[in-house]
Tab-separated table of C-alpha atoms in Angstrom:
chain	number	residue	atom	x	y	z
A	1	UNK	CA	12.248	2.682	15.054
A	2	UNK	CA	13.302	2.445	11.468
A	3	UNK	CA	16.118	0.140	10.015
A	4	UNK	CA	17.737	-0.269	7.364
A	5	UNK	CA	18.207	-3.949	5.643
A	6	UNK	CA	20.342	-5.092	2.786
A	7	UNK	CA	19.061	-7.673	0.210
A	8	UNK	CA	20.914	-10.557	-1.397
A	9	UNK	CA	21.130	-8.995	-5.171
A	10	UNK	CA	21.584	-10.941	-8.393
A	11	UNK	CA	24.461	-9.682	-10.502
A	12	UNK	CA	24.291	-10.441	-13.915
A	13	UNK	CA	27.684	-9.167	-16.027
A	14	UNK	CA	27.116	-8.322	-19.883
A	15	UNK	CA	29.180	-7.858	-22.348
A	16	UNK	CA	28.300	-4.546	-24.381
A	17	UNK	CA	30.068	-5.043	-28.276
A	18	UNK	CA	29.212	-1.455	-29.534
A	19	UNK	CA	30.750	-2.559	-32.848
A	20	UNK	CA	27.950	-5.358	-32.594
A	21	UNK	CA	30.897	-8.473	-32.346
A	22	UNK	CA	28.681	-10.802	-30.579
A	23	UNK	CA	30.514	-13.555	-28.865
A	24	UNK	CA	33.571	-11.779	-28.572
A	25	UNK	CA	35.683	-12.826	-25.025
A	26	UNK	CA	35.857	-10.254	-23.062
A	27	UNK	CA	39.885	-9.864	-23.226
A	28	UNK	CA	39.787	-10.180	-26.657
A	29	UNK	CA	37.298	-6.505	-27.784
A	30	UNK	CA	38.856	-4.034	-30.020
A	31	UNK	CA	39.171	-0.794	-28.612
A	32	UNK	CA	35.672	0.584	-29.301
A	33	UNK	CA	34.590	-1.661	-27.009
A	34	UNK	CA	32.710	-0.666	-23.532
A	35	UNK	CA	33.643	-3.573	-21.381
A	36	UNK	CA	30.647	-3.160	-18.563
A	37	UNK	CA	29.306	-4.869	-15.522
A	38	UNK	CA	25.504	-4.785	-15.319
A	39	UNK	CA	24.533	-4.787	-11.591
A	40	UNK	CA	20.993	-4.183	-9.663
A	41	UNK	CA	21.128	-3.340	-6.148
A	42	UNK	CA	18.342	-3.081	-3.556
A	43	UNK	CA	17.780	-0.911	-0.459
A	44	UNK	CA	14.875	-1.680	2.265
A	45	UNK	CA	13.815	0.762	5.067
A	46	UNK	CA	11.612	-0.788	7.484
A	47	UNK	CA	9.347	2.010	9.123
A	48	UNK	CA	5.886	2.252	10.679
A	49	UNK	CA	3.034	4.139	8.871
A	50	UNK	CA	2.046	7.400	9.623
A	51	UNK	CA	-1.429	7.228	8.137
A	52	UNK	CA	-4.496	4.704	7.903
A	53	UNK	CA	-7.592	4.318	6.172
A	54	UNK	CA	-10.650	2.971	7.875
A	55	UNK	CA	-14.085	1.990	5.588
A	56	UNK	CA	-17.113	2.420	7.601
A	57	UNK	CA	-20.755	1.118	6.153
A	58	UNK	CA	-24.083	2.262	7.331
A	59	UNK	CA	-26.800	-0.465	5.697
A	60	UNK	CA	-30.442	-0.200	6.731
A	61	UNK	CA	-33.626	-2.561	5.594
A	62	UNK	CA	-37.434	-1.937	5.311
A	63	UNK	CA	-39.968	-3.003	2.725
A	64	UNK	CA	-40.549	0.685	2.054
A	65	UNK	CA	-37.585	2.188	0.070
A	66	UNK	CA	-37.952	5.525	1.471
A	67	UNK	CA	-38.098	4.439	5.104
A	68	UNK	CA	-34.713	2.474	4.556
A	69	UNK	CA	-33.226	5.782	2.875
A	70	UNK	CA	-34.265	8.345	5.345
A	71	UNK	CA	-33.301	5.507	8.157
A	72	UNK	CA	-29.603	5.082	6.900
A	73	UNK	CA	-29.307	9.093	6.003
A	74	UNK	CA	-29.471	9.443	9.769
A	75	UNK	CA	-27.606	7.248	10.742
A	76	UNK	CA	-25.051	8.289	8.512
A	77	UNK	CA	-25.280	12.431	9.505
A	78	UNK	CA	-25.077	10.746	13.374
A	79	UNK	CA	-21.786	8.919	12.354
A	80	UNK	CA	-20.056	11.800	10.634
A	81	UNK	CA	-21.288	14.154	13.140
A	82	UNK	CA	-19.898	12.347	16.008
A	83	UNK	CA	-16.508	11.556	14.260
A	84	UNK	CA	-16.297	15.819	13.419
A	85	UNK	CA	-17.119	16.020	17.086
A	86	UNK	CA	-14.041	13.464	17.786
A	87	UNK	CA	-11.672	16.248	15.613
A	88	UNK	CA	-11.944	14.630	11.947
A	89	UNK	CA	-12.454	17.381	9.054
A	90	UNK	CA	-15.014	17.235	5.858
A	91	UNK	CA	-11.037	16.552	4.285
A	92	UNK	CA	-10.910	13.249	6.329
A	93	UNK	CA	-14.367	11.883	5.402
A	94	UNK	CA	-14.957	10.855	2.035
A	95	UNK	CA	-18.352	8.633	0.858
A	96	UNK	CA	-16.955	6.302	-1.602
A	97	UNK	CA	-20.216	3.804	-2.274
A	98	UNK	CA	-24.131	4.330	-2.033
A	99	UNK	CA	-26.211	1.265	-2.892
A	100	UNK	CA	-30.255	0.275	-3.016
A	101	UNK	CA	-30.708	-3.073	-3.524
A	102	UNK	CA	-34.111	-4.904	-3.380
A	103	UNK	CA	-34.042	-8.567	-1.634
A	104	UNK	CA	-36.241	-11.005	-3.276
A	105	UNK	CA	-38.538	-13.623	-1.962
A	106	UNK	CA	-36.653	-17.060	-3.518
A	107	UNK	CA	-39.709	-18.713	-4.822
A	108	UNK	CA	-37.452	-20.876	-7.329
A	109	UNK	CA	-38.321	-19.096	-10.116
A	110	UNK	CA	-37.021	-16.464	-11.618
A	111	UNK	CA	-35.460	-13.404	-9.843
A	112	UNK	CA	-36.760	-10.712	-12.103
A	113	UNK	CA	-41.023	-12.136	-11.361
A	114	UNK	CA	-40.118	-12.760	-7.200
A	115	UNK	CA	-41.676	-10.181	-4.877
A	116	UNK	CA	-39.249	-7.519	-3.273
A	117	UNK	CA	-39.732	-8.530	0.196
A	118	UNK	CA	-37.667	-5.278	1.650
A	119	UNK	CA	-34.900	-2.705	0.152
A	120	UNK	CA	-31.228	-2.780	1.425
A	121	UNK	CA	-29.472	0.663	1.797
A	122	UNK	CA	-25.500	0.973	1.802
A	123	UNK	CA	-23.826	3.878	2.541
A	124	UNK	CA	-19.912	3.844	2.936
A	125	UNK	CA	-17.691	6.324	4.125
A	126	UNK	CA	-13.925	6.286	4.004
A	127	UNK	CA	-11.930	7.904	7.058
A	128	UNK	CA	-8.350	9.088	6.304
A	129	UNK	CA	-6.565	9.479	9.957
A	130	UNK	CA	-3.312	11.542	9.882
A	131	UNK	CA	-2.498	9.758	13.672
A	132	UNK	CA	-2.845	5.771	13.447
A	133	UNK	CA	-3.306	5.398	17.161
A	134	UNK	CA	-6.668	6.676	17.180
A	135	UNK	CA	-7.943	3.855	14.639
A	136	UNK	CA	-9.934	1.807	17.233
A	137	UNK	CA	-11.803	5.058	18.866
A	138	UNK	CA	-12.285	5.993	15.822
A	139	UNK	CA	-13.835	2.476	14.817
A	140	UNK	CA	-15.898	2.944	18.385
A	141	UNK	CA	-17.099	5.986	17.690
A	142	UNK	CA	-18.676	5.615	14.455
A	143	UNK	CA	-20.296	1.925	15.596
A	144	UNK	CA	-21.743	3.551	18.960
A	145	UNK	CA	-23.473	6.363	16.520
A	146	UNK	CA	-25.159	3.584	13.903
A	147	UNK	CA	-22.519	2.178	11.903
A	148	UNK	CA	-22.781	-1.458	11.764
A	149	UNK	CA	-19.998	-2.690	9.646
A	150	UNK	CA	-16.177	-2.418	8.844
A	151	UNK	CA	-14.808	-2.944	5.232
A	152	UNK	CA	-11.251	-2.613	5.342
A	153	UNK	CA	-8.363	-0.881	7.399
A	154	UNK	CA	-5.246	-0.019	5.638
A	155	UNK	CA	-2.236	1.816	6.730
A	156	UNK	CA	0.427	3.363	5.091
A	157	UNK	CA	3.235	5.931	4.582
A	158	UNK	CA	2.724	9.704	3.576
A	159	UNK	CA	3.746	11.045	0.714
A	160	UNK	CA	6.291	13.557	3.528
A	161	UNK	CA	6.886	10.585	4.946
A	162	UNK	CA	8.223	8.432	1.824
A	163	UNK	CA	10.439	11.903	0.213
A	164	UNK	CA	12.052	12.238	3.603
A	165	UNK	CA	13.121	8.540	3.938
A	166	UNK	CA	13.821	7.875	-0.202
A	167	UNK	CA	17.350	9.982	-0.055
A	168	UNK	CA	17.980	6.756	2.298
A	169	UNK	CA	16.664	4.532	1.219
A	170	UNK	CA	18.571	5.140	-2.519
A	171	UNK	CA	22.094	5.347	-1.036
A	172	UNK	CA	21.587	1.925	0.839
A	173	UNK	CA	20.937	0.867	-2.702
A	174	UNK	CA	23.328	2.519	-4.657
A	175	UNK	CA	25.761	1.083	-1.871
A	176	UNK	CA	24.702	-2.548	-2.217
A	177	UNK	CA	25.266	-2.486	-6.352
A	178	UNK	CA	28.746	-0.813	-5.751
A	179	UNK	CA	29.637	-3.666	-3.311
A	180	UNK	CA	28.488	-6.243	-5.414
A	181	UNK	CA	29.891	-4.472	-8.368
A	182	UNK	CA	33.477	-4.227	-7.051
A	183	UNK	CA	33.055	-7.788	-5.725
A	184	UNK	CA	32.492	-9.384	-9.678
A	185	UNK	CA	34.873	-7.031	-11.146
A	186	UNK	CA	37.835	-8.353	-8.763
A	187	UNK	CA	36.498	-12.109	-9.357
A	188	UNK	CA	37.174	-11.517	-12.994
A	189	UNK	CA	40.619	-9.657	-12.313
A	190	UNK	CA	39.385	-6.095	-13.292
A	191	UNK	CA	38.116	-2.730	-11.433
A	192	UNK	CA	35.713	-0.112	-11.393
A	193	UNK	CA	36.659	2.312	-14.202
A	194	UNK	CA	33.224	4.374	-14.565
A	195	UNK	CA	29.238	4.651	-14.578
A	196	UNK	CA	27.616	4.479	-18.054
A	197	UNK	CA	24.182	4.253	-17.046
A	198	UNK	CA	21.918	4.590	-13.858
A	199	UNK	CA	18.452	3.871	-13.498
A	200	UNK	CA	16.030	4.230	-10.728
A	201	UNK	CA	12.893	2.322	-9.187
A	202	UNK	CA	11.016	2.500	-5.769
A	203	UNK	CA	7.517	0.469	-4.254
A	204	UNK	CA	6.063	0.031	-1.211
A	205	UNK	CA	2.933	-1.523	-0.266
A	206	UNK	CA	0.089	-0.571	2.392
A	207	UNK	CA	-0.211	-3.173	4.965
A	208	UNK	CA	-3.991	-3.951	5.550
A	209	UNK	CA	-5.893	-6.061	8.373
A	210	UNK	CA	-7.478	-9.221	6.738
A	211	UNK	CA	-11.408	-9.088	6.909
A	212	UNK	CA	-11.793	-11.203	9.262
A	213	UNK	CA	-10.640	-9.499	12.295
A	214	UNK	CA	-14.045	-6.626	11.300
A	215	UNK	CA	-16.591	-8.762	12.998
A	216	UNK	CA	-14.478	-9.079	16.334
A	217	UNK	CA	-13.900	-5.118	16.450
A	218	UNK	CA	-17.387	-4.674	15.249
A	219	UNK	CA	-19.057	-6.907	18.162
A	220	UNK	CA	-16.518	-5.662	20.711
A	221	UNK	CA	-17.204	-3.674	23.892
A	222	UNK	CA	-16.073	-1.614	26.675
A	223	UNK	CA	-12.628	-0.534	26.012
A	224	UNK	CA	-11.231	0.878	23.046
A	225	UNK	CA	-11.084	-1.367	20.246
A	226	UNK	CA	-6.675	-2.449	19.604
A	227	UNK	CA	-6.123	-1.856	16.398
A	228	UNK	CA	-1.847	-2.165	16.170
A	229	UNK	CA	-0.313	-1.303	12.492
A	230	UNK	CA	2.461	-3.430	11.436
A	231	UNK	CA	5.528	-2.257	9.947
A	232	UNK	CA	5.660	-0.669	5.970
A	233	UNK	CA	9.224	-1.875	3.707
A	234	UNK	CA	10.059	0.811	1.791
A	235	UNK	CA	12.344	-0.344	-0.997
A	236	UNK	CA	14.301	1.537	-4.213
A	237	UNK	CA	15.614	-0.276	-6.746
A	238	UNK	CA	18.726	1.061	-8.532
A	239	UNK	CA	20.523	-0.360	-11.847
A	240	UNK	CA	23.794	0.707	-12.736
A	241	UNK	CA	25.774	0.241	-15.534
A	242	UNK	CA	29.567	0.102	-14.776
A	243	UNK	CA	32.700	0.626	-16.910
A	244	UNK	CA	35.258	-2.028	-16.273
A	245	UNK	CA	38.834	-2.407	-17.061
């Protein structure tokens, strides 16, 4: 369910001298000067993600280099093959890291003169899902077919997602600046007379799972792993310059 909340706004006023008088009162500008209220209003949509990213890792170890490659390149095709089986397309599986690193014996000496004592292959692969619900079989699938670790799970809004809700989100923000705009002007015995300026700003972040919750998924069994996305805050930003008089 998506809702809509307001946010407390500063309001600064300013005084805009176009014939550069600084420190002129405000009742007392000639008439070339603008006599503005500079106010910043904020509008939040609270909404649930539509999409999530999932970063799987394949890592394999054997004191012959080769052996560990060929040994995490299957595992690997068995992962993506099973998670093309499960409905994902080559557009939802991306490999975003591929490492060889040699492990050392620590003798105490230096690194560079110890003996390799077996080769560590990464392979990671990033899954884009287009239905968040299916994170944790998802997850499940790939560790029952030789994945062995999680990296990160983020979700977040679509791009569809974000235009249809911005129109929204903007005139919650627009609205907030007006009402504290109309509020200051009255305080200082004055109204709204015009807009000189508008400008406008929007964010939003993902939310992501902390690493720590990967080993429990990773090490769990039997039923689908519950993987539950948290709410995304949408938020524009809006600054408008206002005429008083």
């Amino acid at each position: 369910m998506t809702m809509i909340r307001k946010t407390v706004l500063v309001v600064s006023v300013l005084l805009v001298l176009c014939a550069a008088c600084a420190g002129t009162a405000l009742g007392a500008v000639d008439g070339g000067t603008d006599k503005v209220l500079y106010v910043t209003g904020t509008g939040k949509i609270t909404t649930e993600p539509d999409r999530a990213m999932v970063s799987l890792a394949v890592e394999t170890e054997d004191s012959n280099v080769k052996t560990a490659q060929q040994a995490n390149a299957d595992r690997m095709n068995a992962v993506i093959a099973a998670l093309t089986k499960a409905g994902l397309t080559s557009d939802d599986l991306k490999t975003t890291g591929y490492s060889i690193y040699p492990v050392r014996e620590d003798t105490g000496s230096s690194i560079l003169n110890a003996k390799v004592k077996y080769y560590r292959v990464t392979n990671t692969l990033q899954v884009t899902l287009k239905d968040v619900s299916r994170v944790g079989e998802i997850i499940d699938t790939a560790v029952a077919n030789g994945a062995d670790r999680t990296d990160y799970i983020s979700f977040y809004v679509s791009d569809e997602k974000q235009e249809m809700l911005r129109s929204e989100v903007l005139a919650d923000a627009v609205g907030t600046a007006r009402s504290d705009a109309d509020a200051v002007a009255r305080a200082l015995g004055m109204q709204i007379t015009g807009i000189k300026e508008v400008s406008v700003g929007s964010y939003y972040p993902p939310v992501a799972y902390d690493r720590a919750a990967y080993a429990e998924m990773n090490g769990a069994s039997g039923a689908t792993t519950p993987i539950e996305p948290d709410t995304v805050d949408i938020t524009a930003t809006v600054s408008i310059t206002y005429l008083i008089g």
